[in-house]
Amino acid sequence: MNRYHGGSGLNGLPTSKMGGSLSISPNRGFQTSRSRLATRQRNKLLVKLAIIGSIFALFVLVFLPSFRSAIFSVFSLGLLSSVEELQLETVRYYDLSNHGGTARGWEKEERVLLCAPLRDAESHLPMFFAHLRNFTYPHHLIDLAFLVSDSKDRTLSLLSQMLTELQNDPDPKQPYGEISILEKDFGQKVNQDVESRHGFAAQASRRKLMAQARNWLLSAALRPTHSWVYWRDVDVETAPFTILEDLMRHNKDVIVPNVWRPLPDWLGGEQPYDLNSWQESETALALADTLDEDAVIVEGYAEYATWRPHLAYLRDPYGDPDMEMEIDGVGGVSILAKARVFRSGVHFPAFSFEKHAETEGFGKMSKRMGFSVVGLPHYTVWHLYEPSVDDIRHMEEMENERKNREREEKERAERAKKIKEEFNDPGSQWEKDKSDIEGISKKEEENKAREGKEQGPNAKAGKDSAAAGPAKEEAKAPAKDKADGKQVDSKEVKGESKEAKKQKG
Amino acid sequence: MPAIPRAIRRTNPITILLAGLLSLGFLAFIFSPSSNAATTSTAKRKFDSAAAHPLSPPTAPFQKTASSAKGKRPPPPVVHYHMNNLTTTSDPVANEENVLILTPLARFYQGYWDNLLALSYPHSLIALGFITPKTREGNAATAALQAAIAQTQNGPEEKRFASITILRQDFDPPIASQDESERHKKENQKARRSAMSRARNSLLFTTIGPSTSWVLWLDSDIIESPPSLIQDLTSYDKPVIVPNCFQRYRNDKGAWDVRPYDYNSWQDSQTAADLAAKMAPDDILIEGYSDMATYRTLMAKTADVTEGRDQKQSNTAGWGWRDRIAGQSRGS
């Protein structure tokens, strides 16, 4: 109705409230009444159309919320501009044949998933992140996935803090791709210290729990875009920065380097660490046939003498690092596998698969499904050396021995000093005595000269005290012999414990 | 003619005022923030719960635009997934448990998609995963699937699925034809089943995410299921459960009838165990062929097809894949 009044003035001229009446205003006096009627009819039609149209628009706005929001977004774009930002992508399309993995993945921008299972690993994290920063494979192509389980220390908080720092690094080459931290407890009973981890009795159940953890990690973190999966333990101390490229270049389905660990000099300087990478032997197959269906063979323990050729023992420090060796079981310290191996269903069996579990079972299953499994005997990664209880006891003994030796040395030095002092004292005494004696002898000579036939017994006593020097040297010699004997003893102990180490993993 | 203008002219200011107030009220209702809060807040909530970066689990959507003002996306954030809080219960709707529906797709049936859309489980908790072979048939199926997806994901908000992943197989299918007669030939079975399991594993391992509670395997030729399928199956609270699968057909008299379809859900028998013991290590037993009689108890044959049935099925040792739901199958 407002519109009707507003629109009733023709040509925008001011009209009175009675402007539409039959009274003739002076400036419209030339119009005929017929044409006025036609104009008014047209106006009325327009007004009706406008009213109907606006009512229809109102109905549409009231009853169709989607239309309303569309209109609203048009009006409010300048004010809120929220709808434009709230766009979600819900559909993803991937061709898996583009993510098969090739020898030169870094050139083809192939994505790698780096998986690291963690448990009470706070102390290893700084070392691990130093490795991460040094990787030469393009960081933005590597997705990191961590599974933190049953940790009682600050592993989780330290991990997320260090990862956040890494992602916010000002150097654009540092930040990695997708980062997932999965928290999942399995209620592990086995302690994570070296002794209980490597005890024979604990192995089978421990390996099954580890397998479960690895499967959870992989299934939650593997994406269609991944071409490679790299399993890496956080307690690797030294590894080439180019390890991903080095392993990738071989273009194998599953590949592992050799894993050794450095040792203190008294234990021989170095030692094979990962005994889970091996080639199958007839003895082991025969042994497997005698075992119960659910039994699990664990390598590296005297209880199961398998006589398998181990990757670790075949290392030659000067050998060709590119030399390959076909293996059947793999160790989990550093595995590079093509993602399609995992995509086709190979996993870490948490049950007895061909009498093996976890990474060894993974190797067996990969082989069974026709994938290539290869080890590099002369390409070495160094695992952190964590002294065992025996080692610690032995080191304590050595430390005590060292202290004893030091104390003895000190005592000996003191004794020598004392003796020397005693020796020096008699020296000065001797000088004194000498002068005294000389004085006396002079007197005596004088006396002799006076008495003529008297002998000097004091001179002979002076000669005896001069012989005390060599006696001190003699006292020193037995002490030295004793120390040498102890050194020989500790060398024997060293040899023994080296033998003992070889039996462990 | 002059009657109507006179009637309008006669309207007094109070009517005009009332009309003006009414229209103001309409305008206020239309453009008031409260009316939009409902739609924008769900959109906002959905947006906030989505991943901030395209590099994220495929079971959830991700934000299309960069959140930083610079226009360049910052490196992906550090994301925590609390898998200890991941539940699989008999009341998944109340606990907001995410379901992943996986389908190896060789042919697209509109009936399948319509049946999927009819599921009463909240679609915002459902992620879909498809894998299609790279054959001419597979390309056609993918195109049809994409068209259906585009329609659904741009349609009404409550029908949209949380996220959809389409994968293309990276290996060639062992048999070219997807015809039923060809697929079910016994000599084709081993190669077909092994390729099938590769496709299923590829699909499962790349799409299952850290927040997936349930996985429903639903074959692409399932065109009829109760809308409450997911709620029904999860209510039994079993790690793995499978319903019976039947096929509608025209019988001899030309009338519609039903018959059992899936023979792969069975209880093992001694005959089958003896048979298996005599086989070579790489041979497989296949169910449903007369020259390999296993005398197993088939679930399909035990079904009560009369009205008013609602019975819990006994434990089965082998599972048909028709539509099987599995809770967190990564255990081992």
PDB file of N, CA and C in Angstrom, chain B residues 247 301-302:
ATOM      1  N   GLN B 247      18.380 -63.583  -2.618  1.00  0.00           N
ATOM      2  CA  GLN B 247      18.188 -62.973  -3.937  1.00  0.00           C
ATOM      3  C   GLN B 247      16.725 -63.144  -4.335  1.00  0.00           C
ATOM      4  N   LYS B 301      21.075 -71.581   4.379  1.00  0.00           N
ATOM      5  CA  LYS B 301      20.048 -72.618   4.361  1.00  0.00           C
ATOM      6  C   LYS B 301      19.258 -72.695   5.672  1.00  0.00           C
ATOM      7  N   THR B 302      19.775 -72.043   6.706  1.00  0.00           N
ATOM      8  CA  THR B 302      19.102 -72.146   8.000  1.00  0.00           C
ATOM      9  C   THR B 302      18.125 -71.001   8.220  1.00  0.00           C
TER      10      THR B 302
END
